[in-house]
Short mmCIF file of C-alpha atoms in Angstrom, two decimals:
data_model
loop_
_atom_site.label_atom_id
_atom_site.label_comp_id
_atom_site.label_asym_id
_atom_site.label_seq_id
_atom_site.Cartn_x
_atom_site.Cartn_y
_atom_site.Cartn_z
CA UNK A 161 -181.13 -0.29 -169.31
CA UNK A 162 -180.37 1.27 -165.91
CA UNK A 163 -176.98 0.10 -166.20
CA UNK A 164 -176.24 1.96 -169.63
CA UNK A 165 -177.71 5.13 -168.83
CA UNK A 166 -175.52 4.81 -165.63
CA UNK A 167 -172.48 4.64 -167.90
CA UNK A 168 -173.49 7.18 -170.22
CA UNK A 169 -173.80 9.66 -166.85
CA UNK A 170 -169.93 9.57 -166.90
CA UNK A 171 -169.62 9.84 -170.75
CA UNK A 172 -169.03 13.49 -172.84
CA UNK A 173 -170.97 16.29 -170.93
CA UNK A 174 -171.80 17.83 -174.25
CA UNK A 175 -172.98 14.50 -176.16
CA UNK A 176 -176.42 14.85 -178.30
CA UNK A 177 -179.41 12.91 -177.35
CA UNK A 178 -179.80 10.29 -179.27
CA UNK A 179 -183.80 10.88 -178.70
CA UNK A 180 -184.10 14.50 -179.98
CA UNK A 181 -181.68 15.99 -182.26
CA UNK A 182 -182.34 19.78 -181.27
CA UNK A 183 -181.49 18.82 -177.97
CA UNK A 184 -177.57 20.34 -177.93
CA UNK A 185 -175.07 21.36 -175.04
CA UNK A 186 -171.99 23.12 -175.31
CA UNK A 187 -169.15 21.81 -176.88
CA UNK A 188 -165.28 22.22 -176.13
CA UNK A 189 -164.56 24.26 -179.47
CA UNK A 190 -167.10 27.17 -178.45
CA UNK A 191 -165.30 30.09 -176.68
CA UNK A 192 -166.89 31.77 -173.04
CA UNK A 193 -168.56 35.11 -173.99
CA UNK A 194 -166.16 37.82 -172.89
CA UNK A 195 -169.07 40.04 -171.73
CA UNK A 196 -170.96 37.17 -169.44
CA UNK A 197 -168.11 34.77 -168.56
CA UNK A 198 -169.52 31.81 -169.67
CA UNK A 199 -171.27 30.06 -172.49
CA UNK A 200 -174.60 28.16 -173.35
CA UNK A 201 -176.20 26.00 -175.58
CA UNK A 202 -176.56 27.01 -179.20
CA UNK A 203 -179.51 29.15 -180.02
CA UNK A 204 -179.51 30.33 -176.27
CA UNK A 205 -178.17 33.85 -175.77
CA UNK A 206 -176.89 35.10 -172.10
CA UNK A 207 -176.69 38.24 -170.09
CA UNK A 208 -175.70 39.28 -166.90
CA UNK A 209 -178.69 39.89 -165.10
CA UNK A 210 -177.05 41.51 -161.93
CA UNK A 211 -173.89 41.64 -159.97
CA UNK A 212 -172.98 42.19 -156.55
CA UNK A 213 -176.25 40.98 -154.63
CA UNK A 214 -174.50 38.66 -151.97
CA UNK A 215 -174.30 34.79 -152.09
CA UNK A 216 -177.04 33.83 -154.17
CA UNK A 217 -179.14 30.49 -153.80
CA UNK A 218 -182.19 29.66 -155.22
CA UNK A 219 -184.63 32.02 -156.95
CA UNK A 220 -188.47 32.43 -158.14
CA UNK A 221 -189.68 34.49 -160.67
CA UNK A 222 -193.31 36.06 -160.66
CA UNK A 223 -195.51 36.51 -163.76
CA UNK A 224 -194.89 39.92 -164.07
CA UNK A 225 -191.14 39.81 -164.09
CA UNK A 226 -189.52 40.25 -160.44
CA UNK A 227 -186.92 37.92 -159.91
CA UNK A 228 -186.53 36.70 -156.46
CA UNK A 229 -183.44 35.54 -154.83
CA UNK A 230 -182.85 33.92 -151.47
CA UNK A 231 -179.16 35.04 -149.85
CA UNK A 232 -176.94 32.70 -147.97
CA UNK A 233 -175.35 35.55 -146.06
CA UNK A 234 -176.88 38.88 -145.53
CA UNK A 235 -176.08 41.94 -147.71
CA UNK A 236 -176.71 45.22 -146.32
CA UNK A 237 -179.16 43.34 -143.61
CA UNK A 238 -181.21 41.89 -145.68
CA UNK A 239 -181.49 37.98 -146.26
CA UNK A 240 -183.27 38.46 -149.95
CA UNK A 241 -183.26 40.85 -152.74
CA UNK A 242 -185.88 41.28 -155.26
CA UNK A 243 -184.80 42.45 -159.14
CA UNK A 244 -186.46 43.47 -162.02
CA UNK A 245 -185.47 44.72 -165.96
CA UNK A 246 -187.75 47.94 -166.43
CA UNK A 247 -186.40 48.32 -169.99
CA UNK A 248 -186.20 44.64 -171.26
CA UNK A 249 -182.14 44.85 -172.07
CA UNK A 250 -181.58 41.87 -169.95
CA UNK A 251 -180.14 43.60 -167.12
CA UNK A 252 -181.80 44.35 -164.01
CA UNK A 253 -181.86 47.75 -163.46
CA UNK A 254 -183.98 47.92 -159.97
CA UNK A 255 -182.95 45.83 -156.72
CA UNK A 256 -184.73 45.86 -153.77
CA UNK A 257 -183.83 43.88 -150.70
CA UNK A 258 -186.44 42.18 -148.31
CA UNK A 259 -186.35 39.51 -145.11
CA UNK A 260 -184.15 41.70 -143.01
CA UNK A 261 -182.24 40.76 -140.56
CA UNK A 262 -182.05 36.61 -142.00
CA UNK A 263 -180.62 34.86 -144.46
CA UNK A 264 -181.61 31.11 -146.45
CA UNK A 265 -181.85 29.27 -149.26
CA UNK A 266 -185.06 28.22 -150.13
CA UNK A 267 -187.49 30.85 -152.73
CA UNK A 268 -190.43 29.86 -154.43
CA UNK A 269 -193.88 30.90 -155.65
CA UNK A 270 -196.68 29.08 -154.99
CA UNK A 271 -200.43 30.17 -155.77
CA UNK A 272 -200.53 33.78 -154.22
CA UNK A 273 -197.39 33.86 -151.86
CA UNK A 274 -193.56 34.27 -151.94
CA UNK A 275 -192.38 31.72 -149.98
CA UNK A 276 -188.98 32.06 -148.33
CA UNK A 277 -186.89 29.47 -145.95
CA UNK A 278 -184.34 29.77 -144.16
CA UNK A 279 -182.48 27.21 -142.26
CA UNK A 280 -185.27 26.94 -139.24
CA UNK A 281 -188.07 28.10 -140.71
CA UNK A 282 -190.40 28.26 -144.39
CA UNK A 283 -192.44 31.67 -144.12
CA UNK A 284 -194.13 33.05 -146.83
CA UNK A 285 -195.42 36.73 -147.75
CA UNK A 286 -198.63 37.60 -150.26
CA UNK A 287 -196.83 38.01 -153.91
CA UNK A 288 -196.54 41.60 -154.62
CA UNK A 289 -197.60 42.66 -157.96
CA UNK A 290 -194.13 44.37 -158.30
CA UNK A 291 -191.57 45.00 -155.80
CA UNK A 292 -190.51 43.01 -152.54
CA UNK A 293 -192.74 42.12 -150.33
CA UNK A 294 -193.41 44.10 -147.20
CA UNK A 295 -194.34 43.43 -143.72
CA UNK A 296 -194.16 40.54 -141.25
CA UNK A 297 -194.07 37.17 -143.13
CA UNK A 298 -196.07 33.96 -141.75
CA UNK A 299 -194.58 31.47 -140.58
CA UNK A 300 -195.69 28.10 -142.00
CA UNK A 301 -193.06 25.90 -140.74
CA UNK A 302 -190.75 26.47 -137.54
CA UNK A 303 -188.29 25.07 -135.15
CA UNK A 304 -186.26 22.92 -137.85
CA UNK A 305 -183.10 21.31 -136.56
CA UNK A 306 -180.44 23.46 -137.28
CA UNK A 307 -177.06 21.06 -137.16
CA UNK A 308 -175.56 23.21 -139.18
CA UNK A 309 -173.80 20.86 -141.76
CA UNK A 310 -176.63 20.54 -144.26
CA UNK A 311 -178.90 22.86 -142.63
CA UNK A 312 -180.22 25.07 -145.67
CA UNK A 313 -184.07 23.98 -146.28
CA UNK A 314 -184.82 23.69 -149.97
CA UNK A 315 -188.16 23.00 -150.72
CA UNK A 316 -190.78 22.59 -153.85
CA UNK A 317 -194.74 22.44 -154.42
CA UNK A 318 -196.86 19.72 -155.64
CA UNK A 319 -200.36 20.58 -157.43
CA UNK A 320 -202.62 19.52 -154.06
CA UNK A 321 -201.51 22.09 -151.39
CA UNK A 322 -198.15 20.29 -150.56
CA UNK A 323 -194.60 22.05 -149.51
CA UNK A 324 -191.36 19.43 -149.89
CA UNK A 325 -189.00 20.45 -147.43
CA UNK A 326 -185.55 18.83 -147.84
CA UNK A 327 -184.04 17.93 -144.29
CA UNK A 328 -179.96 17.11 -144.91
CA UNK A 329 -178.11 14.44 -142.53
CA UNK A 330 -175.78 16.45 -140.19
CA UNK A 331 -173.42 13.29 -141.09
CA UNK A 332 -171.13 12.12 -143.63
CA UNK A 333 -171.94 8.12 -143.44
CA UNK A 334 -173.73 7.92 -139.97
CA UNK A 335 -170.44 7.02 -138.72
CA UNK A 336 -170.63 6.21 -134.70
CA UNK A 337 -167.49 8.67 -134.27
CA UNK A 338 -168.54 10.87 -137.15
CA UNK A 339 -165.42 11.51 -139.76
CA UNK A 340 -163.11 9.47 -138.09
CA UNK A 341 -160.82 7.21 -139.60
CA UNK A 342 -162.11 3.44 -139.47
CA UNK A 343 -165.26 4.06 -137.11
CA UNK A 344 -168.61 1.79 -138.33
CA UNK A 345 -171.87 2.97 -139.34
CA UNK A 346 -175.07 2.81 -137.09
CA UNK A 347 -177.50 0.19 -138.39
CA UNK A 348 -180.39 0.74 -138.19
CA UNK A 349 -178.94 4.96 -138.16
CA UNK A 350 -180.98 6.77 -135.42
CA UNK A 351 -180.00 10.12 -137.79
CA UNK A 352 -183.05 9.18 -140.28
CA UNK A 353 -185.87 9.89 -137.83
CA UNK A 354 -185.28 12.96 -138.01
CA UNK A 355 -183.01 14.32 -140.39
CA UNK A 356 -181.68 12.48 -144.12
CA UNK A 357 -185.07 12.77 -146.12
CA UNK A 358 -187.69 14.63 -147.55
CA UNK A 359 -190.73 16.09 -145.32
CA UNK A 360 -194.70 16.95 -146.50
CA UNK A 361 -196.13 19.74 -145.15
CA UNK A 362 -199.41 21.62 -145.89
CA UNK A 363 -198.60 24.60 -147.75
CA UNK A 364 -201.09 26.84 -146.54
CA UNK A 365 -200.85 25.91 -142.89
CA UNK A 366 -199.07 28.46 -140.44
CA UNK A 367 -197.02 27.30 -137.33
CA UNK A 368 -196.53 23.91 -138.66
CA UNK A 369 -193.45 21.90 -137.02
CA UNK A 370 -191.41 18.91 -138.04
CA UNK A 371 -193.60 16.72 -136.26
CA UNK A 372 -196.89 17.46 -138.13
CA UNK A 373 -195.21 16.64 -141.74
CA UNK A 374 -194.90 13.59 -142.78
CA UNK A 375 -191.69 11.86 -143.59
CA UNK A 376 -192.27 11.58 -147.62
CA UNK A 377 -189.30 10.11 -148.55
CA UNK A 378 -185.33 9.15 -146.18
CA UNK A 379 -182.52 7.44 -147.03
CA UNK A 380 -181.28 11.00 -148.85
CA UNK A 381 -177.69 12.64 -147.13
CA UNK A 382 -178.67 16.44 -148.48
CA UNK A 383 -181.19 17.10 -151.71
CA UNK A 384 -180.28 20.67 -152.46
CA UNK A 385 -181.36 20.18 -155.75
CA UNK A 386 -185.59 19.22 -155.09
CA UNK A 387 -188.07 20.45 -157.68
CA UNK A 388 -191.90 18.96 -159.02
CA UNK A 389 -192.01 17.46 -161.99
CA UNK A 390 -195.35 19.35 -163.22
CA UNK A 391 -195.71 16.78 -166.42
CA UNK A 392 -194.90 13.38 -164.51
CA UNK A 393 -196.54 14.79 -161.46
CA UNK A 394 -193.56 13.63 -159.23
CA UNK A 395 -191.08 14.82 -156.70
CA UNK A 396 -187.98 14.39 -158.28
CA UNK A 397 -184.16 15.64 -156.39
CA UNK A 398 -180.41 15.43 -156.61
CA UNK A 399 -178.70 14.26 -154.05
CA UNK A 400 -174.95 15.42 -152.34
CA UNK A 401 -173.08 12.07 -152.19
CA UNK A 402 -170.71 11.26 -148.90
CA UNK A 403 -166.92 12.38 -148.61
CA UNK A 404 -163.49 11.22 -147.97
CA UNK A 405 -163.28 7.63 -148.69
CA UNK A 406 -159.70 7.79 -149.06
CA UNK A 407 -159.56 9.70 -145.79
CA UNK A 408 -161.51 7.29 -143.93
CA UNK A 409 -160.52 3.72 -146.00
CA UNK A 410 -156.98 4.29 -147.34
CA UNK A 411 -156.47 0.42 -148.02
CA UNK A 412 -159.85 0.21 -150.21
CA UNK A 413 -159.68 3.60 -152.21
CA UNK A 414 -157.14 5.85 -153.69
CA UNK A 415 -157.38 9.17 -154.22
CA UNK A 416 -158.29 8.91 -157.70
CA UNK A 417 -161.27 6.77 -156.66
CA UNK A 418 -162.11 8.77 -154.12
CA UNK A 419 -161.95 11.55 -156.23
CA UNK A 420 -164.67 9.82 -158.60
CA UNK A 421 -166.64 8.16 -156.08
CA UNK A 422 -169.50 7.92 -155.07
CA UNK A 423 -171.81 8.91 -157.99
CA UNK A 424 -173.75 12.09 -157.58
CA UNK A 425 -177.75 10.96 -157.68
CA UNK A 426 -180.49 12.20 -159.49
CA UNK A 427 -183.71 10.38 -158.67
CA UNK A 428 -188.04 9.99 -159.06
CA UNK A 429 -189.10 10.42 -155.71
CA UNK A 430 -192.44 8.28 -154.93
CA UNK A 431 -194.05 8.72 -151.19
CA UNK A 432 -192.06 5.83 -148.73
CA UNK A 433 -189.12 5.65 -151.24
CA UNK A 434 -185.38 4.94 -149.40
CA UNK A 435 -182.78 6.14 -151.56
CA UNK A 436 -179.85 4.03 -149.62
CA UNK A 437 -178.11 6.82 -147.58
CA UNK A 438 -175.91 5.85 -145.53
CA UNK A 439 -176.11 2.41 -146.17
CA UNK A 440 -174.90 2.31 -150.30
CA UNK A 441 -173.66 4.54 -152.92
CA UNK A 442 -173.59 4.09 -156.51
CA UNK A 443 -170.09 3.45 -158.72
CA UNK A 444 -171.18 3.52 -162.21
CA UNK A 445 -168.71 1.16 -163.63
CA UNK A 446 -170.48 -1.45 -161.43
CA UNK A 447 -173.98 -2.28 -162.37
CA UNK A 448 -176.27 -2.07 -158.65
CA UNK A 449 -175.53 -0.14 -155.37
CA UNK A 450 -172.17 -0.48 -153.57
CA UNK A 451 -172.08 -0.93 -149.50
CA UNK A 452 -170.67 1.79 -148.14
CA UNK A 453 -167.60 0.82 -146.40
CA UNK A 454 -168.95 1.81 -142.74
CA UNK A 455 -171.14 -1.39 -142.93
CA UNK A 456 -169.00 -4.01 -143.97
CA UNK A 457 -168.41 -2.42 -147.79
CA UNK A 458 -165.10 -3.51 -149.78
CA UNK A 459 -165.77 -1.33 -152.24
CA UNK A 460 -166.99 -3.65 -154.86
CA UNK A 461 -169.70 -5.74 -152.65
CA UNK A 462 -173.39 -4.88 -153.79
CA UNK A 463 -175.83 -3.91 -151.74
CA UNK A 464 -179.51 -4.05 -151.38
CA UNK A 465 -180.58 -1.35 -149.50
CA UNK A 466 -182.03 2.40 -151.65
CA UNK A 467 -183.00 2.65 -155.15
CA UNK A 468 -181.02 3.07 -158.82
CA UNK A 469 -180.76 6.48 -160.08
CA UNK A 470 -182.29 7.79 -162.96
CA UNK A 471 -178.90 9.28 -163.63
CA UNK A 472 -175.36 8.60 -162.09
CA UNK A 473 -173.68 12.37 -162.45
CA UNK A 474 -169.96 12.19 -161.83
CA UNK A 475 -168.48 11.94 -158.23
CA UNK A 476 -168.48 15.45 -156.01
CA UNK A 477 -170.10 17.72 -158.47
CA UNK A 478 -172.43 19.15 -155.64
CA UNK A 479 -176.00 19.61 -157.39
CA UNK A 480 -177.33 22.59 -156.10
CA UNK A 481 -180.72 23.24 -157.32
CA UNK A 482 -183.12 21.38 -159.97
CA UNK A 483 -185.63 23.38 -162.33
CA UNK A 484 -188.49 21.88 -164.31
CA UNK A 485 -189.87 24.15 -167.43
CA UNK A 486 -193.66 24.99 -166.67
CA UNK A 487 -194.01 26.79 -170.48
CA UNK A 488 -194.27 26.30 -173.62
CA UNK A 489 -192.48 29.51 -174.48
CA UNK A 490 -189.24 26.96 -174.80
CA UNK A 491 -188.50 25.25 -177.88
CA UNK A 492 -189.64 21.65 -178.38
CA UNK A 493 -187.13 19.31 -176.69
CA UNK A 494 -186.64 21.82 -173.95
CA UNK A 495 -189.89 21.71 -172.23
CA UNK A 496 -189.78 18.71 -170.22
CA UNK A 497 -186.40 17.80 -168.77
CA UNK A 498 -184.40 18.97 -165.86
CA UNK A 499 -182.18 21.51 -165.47
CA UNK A 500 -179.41 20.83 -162.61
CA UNK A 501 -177.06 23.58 -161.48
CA UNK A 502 -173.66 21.83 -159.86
CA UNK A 503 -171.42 24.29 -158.33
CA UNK A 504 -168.59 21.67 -157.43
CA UNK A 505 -167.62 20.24 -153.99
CA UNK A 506 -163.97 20.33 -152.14
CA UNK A 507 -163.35 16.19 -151.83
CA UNK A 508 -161.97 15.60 -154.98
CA UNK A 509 -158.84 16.99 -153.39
CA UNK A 510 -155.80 16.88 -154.19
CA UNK A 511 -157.33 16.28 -157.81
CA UNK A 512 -158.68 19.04 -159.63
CA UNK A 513 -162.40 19.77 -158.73
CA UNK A 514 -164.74 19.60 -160.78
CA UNK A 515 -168.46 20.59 -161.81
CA UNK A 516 -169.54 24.04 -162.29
CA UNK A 517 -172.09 24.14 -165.01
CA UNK A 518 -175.70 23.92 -165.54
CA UNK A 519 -177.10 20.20 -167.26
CA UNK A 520 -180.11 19.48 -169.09
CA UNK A 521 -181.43 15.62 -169.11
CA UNK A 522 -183.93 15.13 -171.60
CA UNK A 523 -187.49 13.78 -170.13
CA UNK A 524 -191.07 12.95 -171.82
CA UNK A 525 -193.75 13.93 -170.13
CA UNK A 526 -194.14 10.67 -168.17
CA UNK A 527 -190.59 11.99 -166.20
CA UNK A 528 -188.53 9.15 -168.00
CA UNK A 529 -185.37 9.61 -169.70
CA UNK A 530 -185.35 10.63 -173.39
CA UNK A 531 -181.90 11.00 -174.40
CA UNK A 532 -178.64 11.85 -172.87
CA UNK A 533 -178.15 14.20 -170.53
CA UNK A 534 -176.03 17.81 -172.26
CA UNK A 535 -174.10 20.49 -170.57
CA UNK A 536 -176.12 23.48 -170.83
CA UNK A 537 -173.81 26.09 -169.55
CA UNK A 538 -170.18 26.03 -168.77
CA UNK A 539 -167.43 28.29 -168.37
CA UNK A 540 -168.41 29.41 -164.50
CA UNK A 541 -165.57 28.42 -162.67
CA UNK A 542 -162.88 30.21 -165.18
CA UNK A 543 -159.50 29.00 -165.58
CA UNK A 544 -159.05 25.24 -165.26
CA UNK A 545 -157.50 23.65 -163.26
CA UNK A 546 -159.23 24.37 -160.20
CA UNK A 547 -157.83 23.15 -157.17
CA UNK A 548 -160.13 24.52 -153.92
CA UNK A 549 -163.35 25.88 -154.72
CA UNK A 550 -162.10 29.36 -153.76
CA UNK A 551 -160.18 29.53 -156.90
CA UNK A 552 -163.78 29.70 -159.16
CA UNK A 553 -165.27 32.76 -160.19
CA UNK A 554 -168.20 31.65 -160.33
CA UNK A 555 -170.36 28.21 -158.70
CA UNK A 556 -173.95 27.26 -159.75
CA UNK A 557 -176.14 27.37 -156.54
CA UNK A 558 -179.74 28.14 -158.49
CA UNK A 559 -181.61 26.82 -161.52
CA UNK A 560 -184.79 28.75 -162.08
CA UNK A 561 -186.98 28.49 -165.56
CA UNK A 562 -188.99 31.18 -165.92
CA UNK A 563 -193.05 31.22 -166.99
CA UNK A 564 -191.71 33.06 -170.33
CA UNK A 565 -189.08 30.72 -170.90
CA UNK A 566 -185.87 33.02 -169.57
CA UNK A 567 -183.56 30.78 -167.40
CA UNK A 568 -181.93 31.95 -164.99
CA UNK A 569 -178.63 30.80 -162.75
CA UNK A 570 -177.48 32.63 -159.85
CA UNK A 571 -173.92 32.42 -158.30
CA UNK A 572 -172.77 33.00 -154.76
CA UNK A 573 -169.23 33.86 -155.90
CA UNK A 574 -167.03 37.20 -156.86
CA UNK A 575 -169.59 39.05 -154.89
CA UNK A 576 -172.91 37.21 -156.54
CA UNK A 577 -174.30 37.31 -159.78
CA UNK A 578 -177.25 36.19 -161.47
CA UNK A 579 -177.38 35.49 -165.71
CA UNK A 580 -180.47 35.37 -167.37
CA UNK A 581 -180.66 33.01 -171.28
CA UNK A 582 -182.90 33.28 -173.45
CA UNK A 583 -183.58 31.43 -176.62
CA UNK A 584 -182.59 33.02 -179.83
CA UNK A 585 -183.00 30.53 -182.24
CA UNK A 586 -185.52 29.48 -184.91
#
């Protein structure tokens, strides 16, 4: 079974699950929407929500509308920028910017508070009833390691009074010379104990460190995309896979297979889990992990260190960010799967990159696999082919679904944008 749905990963983007008919993605034949720049499922309509806010990450959205979006970068001091639609056209038509003087990736809501993290710290401020919040934030979590490649601090709630913090490997493969041609891995890697995994904090507790979470899950290079599953009452992520295996093993892979390879992972998370990083990778025309070629890997020798994915997504699409619906307002078939946002990596160079769109895989409400995954969106990156990801218009860097079923996707590209869909049809 594990083996199929690993092959299917790498089959038609827009296929229909075989599990639930209404479940539909985009197909080649529809045409991007002049006025938005991309298109969506059928029966989904999109706007553009706002334009212009900065590099846009992940988001939250409160009950009574605001949309909340962490920024990358500053813009006009501000590391945040709160947005709301006072006349219900779609378009936000009030912006309001908040966390001066930072900038991050991580937004949520949980219970009460607007949490916000940048790439040291999770703070969090009492959820306004409209508007940004004001004042001094607390500080829940500090002094994160800050290695700067795979610093940004995504992070999710469980139901109990738990904050996920993801903590990315400042490393490629753990290499003892890191990126250089031919150098071996570490074994056992010293870069786990403290970086490569997920972390379990309390939620509620200020001045927390690294060293009072707990270590939930390792073995993961960078989970950007890391989000509850509310009905399976799991952690669930999607993981950055490792670069450059041309670069690094010329006389094992080619550039078209390191193009394609290694598989981008999308994975239930239980507490001790080791998802294989740096030790394997997955190649989805070979049923079981793959050694990675810093520890004695040819490329085709199987592995048994780290877990199979739920789904193997297609080599250096980047996920960025991982939604579960928490309504009803959706329709049926829509309610329980995961929404990824991929906004498409650099190392498929010299090929064409790829990525760029927003997925749905189809889940039942025990978090297992109900169909094939669909492209939801598509259309962001504009003209194919692109070559660098400078030459897209847009990138995916947020997922957020909405209490009254709106979805949102936020780009840090052309100046940032956000789109809001809704569903339209019967």
């Amino acid at each position: 079974m594990k083996a199929t749905l690993l092959a299917l990963a790498l089959m038609g983007a827009s296929a229909t699950s075989h599990a639930d008919q209404a479940i539909m993605g985009v197909t080649d034949a529809q045409a991007v929407d002049a006025d938005t720049g991309i298109k969506v499922a059928p029966g989904f309509r999109a706007t553009v929500f706002a334009d212009g806010i900065g590099r846009a990450r992940h988001m939250a959205a409160s009950g009574s509308g605001w949309v909340y979006v962490a920024l990358a970068r500053q813009q006009d001091g501000f590391g945040a920028v709160a947005l709301f639609d006072s006349d219900g056209d779609g378009v936000a038509d009030v912006r309001q910017g908040f966390a001066p003087g930072m900038a991050g990736t991580g937004m949520g809501i949980n219970g009460n508070y607007l949490y916000f993290a940048t790439d040291e710290a999770v703070m969090r401020w009492p959820l306004p009833e409209a508007g940004a919040p004001e004042g001094e934030a607390e500080v829940i979590v500090k002094d994160f390691p800050n290695e700067r490649q795979h610093s940004a601090k995504p992070f999710t709630f469980d139901d109990a009074g738990h904050i996920y913090v993801n903590i990315g490997a400042p490393s490629n493969a753990c290499m003892e010379k890191m990126r250089t041609k031919g150098s071996p891995g570490m074994d056992p890697c010293p870069i786990l104990e403290q970086f490569g995994g997920v972390w379990r904090f309390d939620a509620n507790k200020p001045g927390q460190t690294q060293a009072d979470g707990v270590r939930y899950a390792t073995g993961i290079r960078n989970a950007m995309a890391i989000d509850w599953n509310p009905h399976a009452d799991t952690l669930y992520i999607a993981q950055h896979g490792r670069d450059q295996l041309h670069s690094f093993f010329p006389d094992l892979y080619d550039e078209t297979q390191s193009a394609e390879l290694p598989a981008e992972e999308f994975h239930r998370v239980e507490e001790g889990a080791d998802l294989g990083w740096p030790y394997s990778y997955v190649d989805a025309s070979i049923k079981g992990r793959v050694k990675m070629p810093e520890y004695g890997g040819d490329g085709k020798m199987l592995s048994d260190r780290g877990q199979e994915p739920l789904i193997a997504f297609p080599g250096h699409w980047a996920p960025n960010d991982l939604s579960f619906p928490r309504t009803d307002a959706l329709p049926e078939g829509w309610r329980t799967g995961a929404f990824i946002a991929f906004h498409g990596s650099w190392n498929r160079a010299p090929k064409p990159q790829a990525g760029y769109r927003v997925v749905y895989a189809p889940m039942d409400a025990d978090g297992n696999l109900a169909g094939d995954w669909v492209t939801f969106a598509d259309g962001f990156a504009g003209e194919d082919p692109v070559m660098s990801p400078r030459d897209a218009k847009h990138r995916p860097t947020g997922v957020l679904v909405a209490d009254d079923g709106a979805i949102y996707f936020s780009s840090l590209m052309s100046g940032g944008r956000i789109w809001k869909v809704v569903y339209e049809g019967k």
